[in-house]
Amino acid sequence: MPTHKARTPWFPTYPYAAALYSVLPGVSVQAMKTLDQAIGAQMGTAANPVDWSRPDEWIGERLKGESRDLALHIWQGTGGVVNPRYPGGPMHLARNHALLKTGGGVYALTEAGEAFVRGDPDLIRVVDEGEGIPQVLAALSGFEAASRKELLPGWVEALGGDSRSENTLSGLLYDRLVNLVDRGLVERVGSWKYTLTAAGRAYLGQVAPQEVSGRHRLDEAAREYRAGQRARLRELLGKMHPYRFEHLIRELLAEMGYEDAVVTKQSGDKGIDVVATAKFGITTVKEVVQVKRVPGNTGRTVIDQLRGVLPLHGAIRGTVITLGTFAAGAKEVAVHVGAAPITLIDGETLIDLLIEHEVGVTPRRVEVYEVAEAFFSPEPLTGEGDEA
């Protein structure tokens, strides 16, 4: 088994790898090399790439003889799961964890490989531990949701440090997140963030190594506290006086870098609650904000009405902020070709912004210590004897 964490590049999902392993027994090692070479000779260029997404088409068009037969064996034998163009990740995983053997020049499953194909939980846990999976879960446990960039430092620290480049480590982390999403242990939030599922937290409790388990408990306590404070913030926002709520939004805009943010009069403002100036380089743009301190669903009519009053305020863009959500129709017309753009900020995004810019919240930092165990090694210093 590998002695270093996260060794496998192009780390695959486990069903993908298991599907490939299930059709490899009896396949010639040389035939796999020949197939790889045949595909590699047709890779194209950056300016003229080759489309490998439809094996039903390209296998017959681009391959011949034994390579074509083997590609069909992989594609059809796995029920269309494994694209013969992409066996690299599973093959690296098999080498790093001794899942395949090649006696007599043909592939066969090892005992560990058979367990992997069966989905044996003990074997999967061993592979996970060798690939830094518990450390990904531990790093993610400290966040309600986090991007890969936010997770990377904590993951590398949990691994015990790693000298590989940041780009390499970021790619390795991405592959592992994809693996975990496929297993239902992690869930994507929007386009860029990830969060632990209940199953992921339960699994982390089983596999967290000793060096991260204490940190995991601390992160869990912090996460639960933050979640409680977030819920309290949501509750208080719903109870605020409407005019105070508008002043809160003015304060948030000021912290976000807007200039001259002012709350309009409580009547006769044509539905506009806050007016501010945004700077984009050397350009300044007046923006108007309408606040909906309601938990319901805001529809398209509000967007159309706001866009209609922009000229009255000399503004070219607007924002609607609500404690609730936006209907699909509102989202569709918010950014419309040829029309003034309207930014939509729902309740959860508003809370994110208040926390990020520390408006109405106060960050509390707790100092903890971790023992540098290497400093207390029982081994003598180089060149010294064993005397006390």
Coordinates of C-alpha atoms in Angstrom, one line a residue:
M1 CA 0.0 0.0 0.0
P2 CA 1.2 3.6 -0.6
T3 CA 3.0 5.3 2.2
H4 CA 2.1 8.8 1.1
K5 CA -1.4 10.2 1.0
A6 CA -3.2 11.2 -2.2
R7 CA -0.8 9.5 -4.6
T8 CA -3.3 8.6 -7.4
P9 CA -3.6 11.2 -10.2
W10 CA -6.9 11.4 -12.1
F11 CA -8.4 9.8 -9.0
P12 CA -11.6 8.0 -10.3
T13 CA -15.0 7.4 -8.9
Y14 CA -15.1 3.9 -7.4
P15 CA -17.9 2.6 -9.6
Y16 CA -16.0 3.7 -12.7
A17 CA -12.8 1.9 -11.5
A18 CA -14.6 -1.2 -10.4
A19 CA -16.4 -1.5 -13.7
L20 CA -13.0 -1.4 -15.5
Y21 CA -11.4 -4.0 -13.2
S22 CA -14.4 -6.3 -13.7
V23 CA -13.6 -6.6 -17.5
L24 CA -9.8 -6.7 -17.3
P25 CA -9.2 -10.3 -16.1
G26 CA -7.7 -12.2 -19.0
V27 CA -6.8 -9.1 -21.0
S28 CA -3.3 -8.9 -22.3
V29 CA -1.1 -6.2 -20.6
Q30 CA 0.5 -5.6 -24.0
A31 CA -2.9 -5.2 -25.7
M32 CA -3.7 -2.4 -23.2
K33 CA -0.4 -0.7 -24.0
T34 CA -1.1 -1.0 -27.7
L35 CA -4.6 0.5 -27.2
D36 CA -3.2 3.4 -25.3
Q37 CA -0.6 4.0 -28.0
A38 CA -3.2 3.8 -30.8
I39 CA -5.4 6.4 -29.0
G40 CA -2.4 8.6 -28.2
A41 CA -1.4 8.8 -31.8
Q42 CA -4.8 10.5 -32.6
M43 CA -4.9 13.1 -29.8
G44 CA -5.0 16.1 -32.1
T45 CA -3.8 19.5 -31.0
A46 CA -5.0 22.3 -28.7
A47 CA -6.2 24.2 -31.8
N48 CA -7.8 21.1 -33.3
P49 CA -8.8 18.7 -30.5
V50 CA -10.3 15.3 -31.0
D51 CA -13.7 14.5 -29.6
W52 CA -13.6 11.3 -27.5
S53 CA -17.0 11.7 -25.8
R54 CA -18.9 9.2 -28.0
P55 CA -17.2 5.8 -28.0
D56 CA -20.0 4.2 -30.0
E57 CA -18.7 6.3 -32.9
W58 CA -15.0 6.7 -32.5
I59 CA -14.1 3.2 -31.6
G60 CA -15.1 1.9 -35.1
E61 CA -13.9 5.0 -36.9
R62 CA -10.4 5.4 -35.4
L63 CA -9.3 1.9 -34.2
K64 CA -8.6 -1.3 -36.0
G65 CA -7.9 -5.0 -35.1
E66 CA -7.0 -5.9 -31.6
S67 CA -7.2 -2.3 -30.3
R68 CA -10.7 -1.9 -31.7
D69 CA -11.8 -5.3 -30.2
L70 CA -10.3 -4.4 -26.8
A71 CA -11.9 -0.9 -26.8
L72 CA -15.3 -2.5 -27.6
H73 CA -14.7 -5.1 -24.8
I74 CA -14.2 -2.3 -22.3
W75 CA -17.0 0.0 -23.5
Q76 CA -19.6 -2.7 -24.0
G77 CA -18.5 -5.0 -21.2
T78 CA -18.9 -2.2 -18.6
G79 CA -22.3 -1.3 -20.0
G80 CA -21.1 2.1 -21.4
V81 CA -19.6 3.1 -18.0
V82 CA -15.9 3.2 -18.9
N83 CA -14.8 5.2 -21.9
P84 CA -11.7 3.4 -23.3
R85 CA -10.1 6.7 -23.8
Y86 CA -9.9 7.3 -20.0
P87 CA -8.6 4.2 -18.2
G88 CA -5.7 6.1 -16.6
G89 CA -7.1 7.0 -13.2
P90 CA -8.3 3.4 -12.4
M91 CA -5.0 1.9 -13.6
H92 CA -3.0 4.3 -11.4
L93 CA -5.3 3.4 -8.5
A94 CA -4.8 -0.3 -9.1
R95 CA -1.0 0.1 -9.1
N96 CA -1.0 2.1 -5.9
H97 CA -3.3 -0.2 -4.0
A98 CA -2.3 -3.6 -5.5
L99 CA -5.8 -4.3 -7.0
L100 CA -4.5 -6.0 -10.2
K101 CA -1.7 -8.5 -10.9
T102 CA -0.1 -9.3 -14.2
G103 CA 1.2 -12.8 -14.0
G104 CA 1.7 -14.5 -17.4
G105 CA 1.3 -11.1 -19.1
V106 CA -2.4 -10.9 -18.5
Y107 CA -4.4 -9.0 -15.9
A108 CA -6.1 -10.7 -13.0
L109 CA -7.7 -9.3 -9.8
T110 CA -5.8 -9.6 -6.6
E111 CA -7.7 -10.5 -3.4
A112 CA -7.8 -6.7 -2.7
G113 CA -9.1 -6.1 -6.2
E114 CA -11.9 -8.6 -5.8
A115 CA -12.9 -6.9 -2.5
F116 CA -12.8 -3.5 -4.2
V117 CA -15.1 -4.7 -7.1
R118 CA -17.5 -6.1 -4.4
G119 CA -17.5 -2.7 -2.7
D120 CA -16.1 -4.2 0.5
P121 CA -16.3 -1.4 3.1
D122 CA -13.1 -2.4 4.9
L123 CA -11.1 -2.4 1.6
I124 CA -12.7 0.9 0.5
R125 CA -11.7 2.4 3.9
V126 CA -8.1 1.3 3.4
V127 CA -8.0 2.9 -0.1
D128 CA -9.7 6.1 1.3
E129 CA -7.1 6.4 4.0
G130 CA -4.3 6.0 1.5
E131 CA -5.7 8.7 -0.8
G132 CA -6.4 11.5 1.7
I133 CA -10.2 11.0 1.7
P134 CA -10.6 11.3 5.5
Q135 CA -8.5 14.5 5.4
V136 CA -10.8 16.0 2.7
L137 CA -13.9 15.3 4.9
A138 CA -12.1 16.7 8.0
A139 CA -11.2 19.9 6.1
L140 CA -14.7 20.3 4.8
S141 CA -16.3 19.6 8.3
G142 CA -15.1 23.1 9.4
F143 CA -17.4 24.8 6.9
E144 CA -21.1 25.1 6.2
A145 CA -20.0 25.2 2.5
A146 CA -16.6 25.8 1.0
S147 CA -14.9 26.2 -2.4
R148 CA -11.9 24.1 -3.4
K149 CA -9.6 27.1 -2.9
E150 CA -10.9 27.5 0.7
L151 CA -10.5 23.8 1.4
L152 CA -7.0 23.4 0.0
P153 CA -4.9 24.8 2.8
G154 CA -6.7 22.8 5.5
W155 CA -6.5 19.6 3.4
V156 CA -2.8 19.9 2.9
E157 CA -2.3 20.7 6.5
A158 CA -4.3 17.6 7.5
L159 CA -2.2 15.5 5.2
G160 CA 0.9 16.6 7.2
G161 CA 2.1 19.0 4.5
D162 CA 3.0 18.2 0.9
S163 CA 5.8 19.6 -1.3
R164 CA 3.9 19.2 -4.6
S165 CA 2.8 22.4 -6.4
E166 CA -0.4 24.1 -5.5
N167 CA -1.9 23.4 -8.9
T168 CA -1.1 19.7 -8.6
L169 CA -2.6 19.5 -5.1
S170 CA -5.7 21.5 -6.2
G171 CA -6.3 19.0 -9.1
L172 CA -5.9 16.1 -6.7
L173 CA -8.4 17.7 -4.3
Y174 CA -10.9 18.2 -7.1
D175 CA -10.8 14.5 -8.1
R176 CA -11.4 13.5 -4.5
L177 CA -14.3 15.8 -4.2
V178 CA -15.9 14.4 -7.3
N179 CA -15.4 10.9 -5.9
L180 CA -17.1 11.9 -2.6
V181 CA -20.0 13.6 -4.4
D182 CA -20.5 10.4 -6.4
R183 CA -20.7 8.5 -3.1
G184 CA -23.2 10.9 -1.5
L185 CA -20.7 11.9 1.2
V186 CA -20.4 15.4 -0.1
E187 CA -22.9 17.6 -1.9
R188 CA -22.3 20.5 -4.4
V189 CA -23.7 23.8 -3.4
G190 CA -24.2 26.0 -6.4
S191 CA -21.4 25.9 -9.0
W192 CA -18.3 26.2 -6.8
K193 CA -18.9 25.1 -3.2
Y194 CA -19.2 21.8 -1.4
T195 CA -20.7 20.7 1.9
L196 CA -20.7 17.5 3.9
T197 CA -23.9 15.4 3.9
A198 CA -25.1 13.6 7.0
A199 CA -23.7 10.4 5.5
G200 CA -20.3 12.2 5.1
R201 CA -20.2 13.3 8.7
A202 CA -21.1 9.8 9.9
Y203 CA -18.3 8.3 7.7
L204 CA -15.8 10.9 8.9
G205 CA -16.6 9.8 12.5
Q206 CA -15.5 6.3 11.5
V207 CA -12.4 7.1 9.5
A208 CA -10.9 10.3 10.9
P209 CA -7.3 9.4 11.7
Q210 CA -5.9 10.3 15.1
E211 CA -4.0 13.3 13.9
V212 CA -7.2 15.0 12.6
S213 CA -9.9 13.6 14.9
G214 CA -9.3 16.2 17.6
R215 CA -9.3 19.0 15.1
H216 CA -12.5 17.5 13.6
R217 CA -14.3 17.7 16.9
L218 CA -13.2 21.3 17.3
D219 CA -14.3 22.1 13.8
E220 CA -17.6 20.4 14.4
A221 CA -18.3 22.4 17.5
A222 CA -17.4 25.6 15.6
R223 CA -19.6 24.7 12.7
E224 CA -22.6 24.0 15.0
Y225 CA -22.1 27.3 16.8
R226 CA -21.9 29.2 13.5
A227 CA -25.0 27.4 12.3
G228 CA -26.9 28.5 15.4
Q229 CA -25.7 32.1 15.1
R230 CA -26.8 32.0 11.4
A231 CA -30.2 30.8 12.4
R232 CA -30.4 33.5 15.0
L233 CA -29.4 36.2 12.5
R234 CA -32.1 35.0 10.1
E235 CA -34.7 35.2 12.9
L236 CA -33.6 38.7 13.9
L237 CA -33.7 40.0 10.3
G238 CA -37.3 38.8 10.0
K239 CA -38.2 40.8 13.1
M240 CA -36.4 44.1 12.3
H241 CA -38.4 47.3 11.8
P242 CA -38.5 47.9 8.0
Y243 CA -36.8 51.2 8.2
R244 CA -34.0 49.8 10.4
F245 CA -33.6 47.0 7.9
E246 CA -33.1 49.6 5.1
H247 CA -30.4 51.3 7.2
L248 CA -28.7 47.9 7.7
I249 CA -28.6 47.4 3.9
R250 CA -27.1 50.9 3.6
E251 CA -24.4 49.9 6.1
L252 CA -23.7 46.7 4.2
L253 CA -23.4 48.6 0.9
A254 CA -20.9 50.9 2.5
E255 CA -18.8 48.0 3.8
M256 CA -18.9 46.5 0.3
G257 CA -17.2 49.6 -1.2
Y258 CA -20.2 51.5 -2.4
E259 CA -20.0 55.3 -2.0
D260 CA -22.7 57.9 -0.9
A261 CA -25.1 55.2 0.2
V262 CA -28.3 56.8 1.5
V263 CA -31.7 55.6 2.6
T264 CA -34.4 57.3 0.7
K265 CA -37.5 58.9 2.3
Q266 CA -40.0 56.4 3.6
S267 CA -42.6 57.6 1.1
G268 CA -42.6 59.0 -2.4
D269 CA -39.5 57.1 -3.4
K270 CA -41.2 55.1 -6.1
G271 CA -40.3 51.8 -4.3
I272 CA -36.6 52.7 -4.0
D273 CA -35.1 52.2 -0.5
V274 CA -31.4 52.8 -0.9
V275 CA -29.4 54.7 -3.5
A276 CA -25.6 54.3 -3.8
T277 CA -22.7 54.8 -6.2
A278 CA -20.6 51.9 -7.3
K279 CA -17.1 52.5 -8.7
F280 CA -15.7 50.4 -11.6
G281 CA -12.2 51.5 -12.2
I282 CA -12.5 55.2 -13.1
T283 CA -16.2 54.9 -13.8
T284 CA -18.9 55.6 -11.3
V285 CA -22.4 54.1 -11.6
K286 CA -25.5 55.0 -9.6
E287 CA -27.4 52.0 -8.3
V288 CA -30.7 51.8 -6.6
V289 CA -31.8 49.1 -4.2
Q290 CA -35.3 47.9 -3.3
V291 CA -35.6 45.9 -0.1
K292 CA -38.2 43.2 0.5
R293 CA -38.2 42.2 4.1
V294 CA -40.5 39.3 3.5
P295 CA -39.8 35.5 3.6
G296 CA -41.8 34.7 0.6
N297 CA -41.1 34.3 -3.1
T298 CA -40.5 37.5 -5.0
G299 CA -41.8 37.5 -8.6
R300 CA -41.1 39.1 -11.9
T301 CA -43.4 42.1 -11.3
V302 CA -41.0 43.5 -8.8
I303 CA -38.1 43.3 -11.2
D304 CA -40.1 45.0 -14.0
Q305 CA -41.2 47.8 -11.7
L306 CA -37.7 48.5 -10.4
R307 CA -36.3 48.6 -13.9
G308 CA -39.0 51.0 -14.9
V309 CA -38.1 53.6 -12.2
L310 CA -34.3 53.5 -12.8
P311 CA -34.4 56.7 -15.0
L312 CA -36.2 58.6 -12.3
H313 CA -33.1 58.2 -10.1
G314 CA -30.5 58.6 -12.9
A315 CA -29.5 55.0 -12.3
I316 CA -28.5 52.4 -14.9
R317 CA -28.7 49.3 -12.7
G318 CA -30.6 48.1 -9.7
T319 CA -30.7 45.5 -6.9
V320 CA -33.5 43.7 -5.2
I321 CA -32.8 42.3 -1.7
T322 CA -35.2 39.9 0.0
L323 CA -35.2 37.7 3.0
G324 CA -37.0 35.1 0.9
T325 CA -36.3 33.7 -2.5
F326 CA -36.9 34.7 -6.2
A327 CA -39.3 33.0 -8.6
A328 CA -37.9 31.5 -11.8
G329 CA -39.6 34.3 -13.8
A330 CA -37.7 37.0 -11.7
K331 CA -34.4 35.3 -12.4
E332 CA -35.1 35.1 -16.1
V333 CA -35.7 38.8 -16.6
A334 CA -33.1 40.1 -14.1
V335 CA -30.4 39.9 -16.8
H336 CA -32.0 40.5 -20.1
V337 CA -30.2 41.5 -23.3
G338 CA -30.7 45.2 -24.0
A339 CA -32.2 45.9 -20.5
A340 CA -30.7 47.4 -17.4
P341 CA -29.3 44.7 -15.2
I342 CA -31.0 43.9 -11.9
T343 CA -29.0 42.0 -9.2
L344 CA -31.0 39.6 -7.1
I345 CA -29.9 38.9 -3.5
D346 CA -32.0 36.3 -1.7
G347 CA -32.1 35.7 2.1
E348 CA -29.2 33.2 2.3
T349 CA -27.0 35.3 0.1
L350 CA -27.8 38.4 2.3
I351 CA -26.7 36.5 5.4
D352 CA -23.5 35.4 3.6
L353 CA -22.7 39.0 2.8
L354 CA -23.5 40.3 6.3
I355 CA -21.2 37.7 7.8
E356 CA -18.4 38.2 5.1
H357 CA -18.4 42.0 5.7
E358 CA -19.0 41.7 9.5
V359 CA -22.2 43.9 9.5
G360 CA -24.4 43.1 12.5
V361 CA -22.0 40.3 13.5
T362 CA -18.8 40.2 15.5
P363 CA -16.1 37.6 14.8
R364 CA -14.8 35.7 17.8
R365 CA -11.5 34.0 17.5
V366 CA -10.5 31.2 19.8
E367 CA -6.8 30.4 20.2
V368 CA -5.9 26.7 20.5
Y369 CA -2.5 25.0 20.6
E370 CA -1.3 21.9 18.9
V371 CA 1.7 20.0 20.3
A372 CA 4.7 19.8 17.9
E373 CA 5.4 16.1 18.7
A374 CA 8.6 16.0 16.7
F375 CA 10.1 18.5 19.2
F376 CA 9.7 15.9 22.0
S377 CA 11.2 12.9 20.2
P378 CA 12.7 10.3 22.5
E379 CA 15.6 9.8 20.0
P380 CA 18.9 11.5 20.7
L381 CA 20.1 14.5 18.6
T382 CA 22.5 13.7 15.8
G383 CA 26.0 13.3 17.2
E384 CA 24.9 12.9 20.8
G385 CA 25.0 9.9 23.0
D386 CA 22.2 8.4 25.0
E387 CA 23.1 10.2 28.3
A388 CA 20.4 12.2 29.9

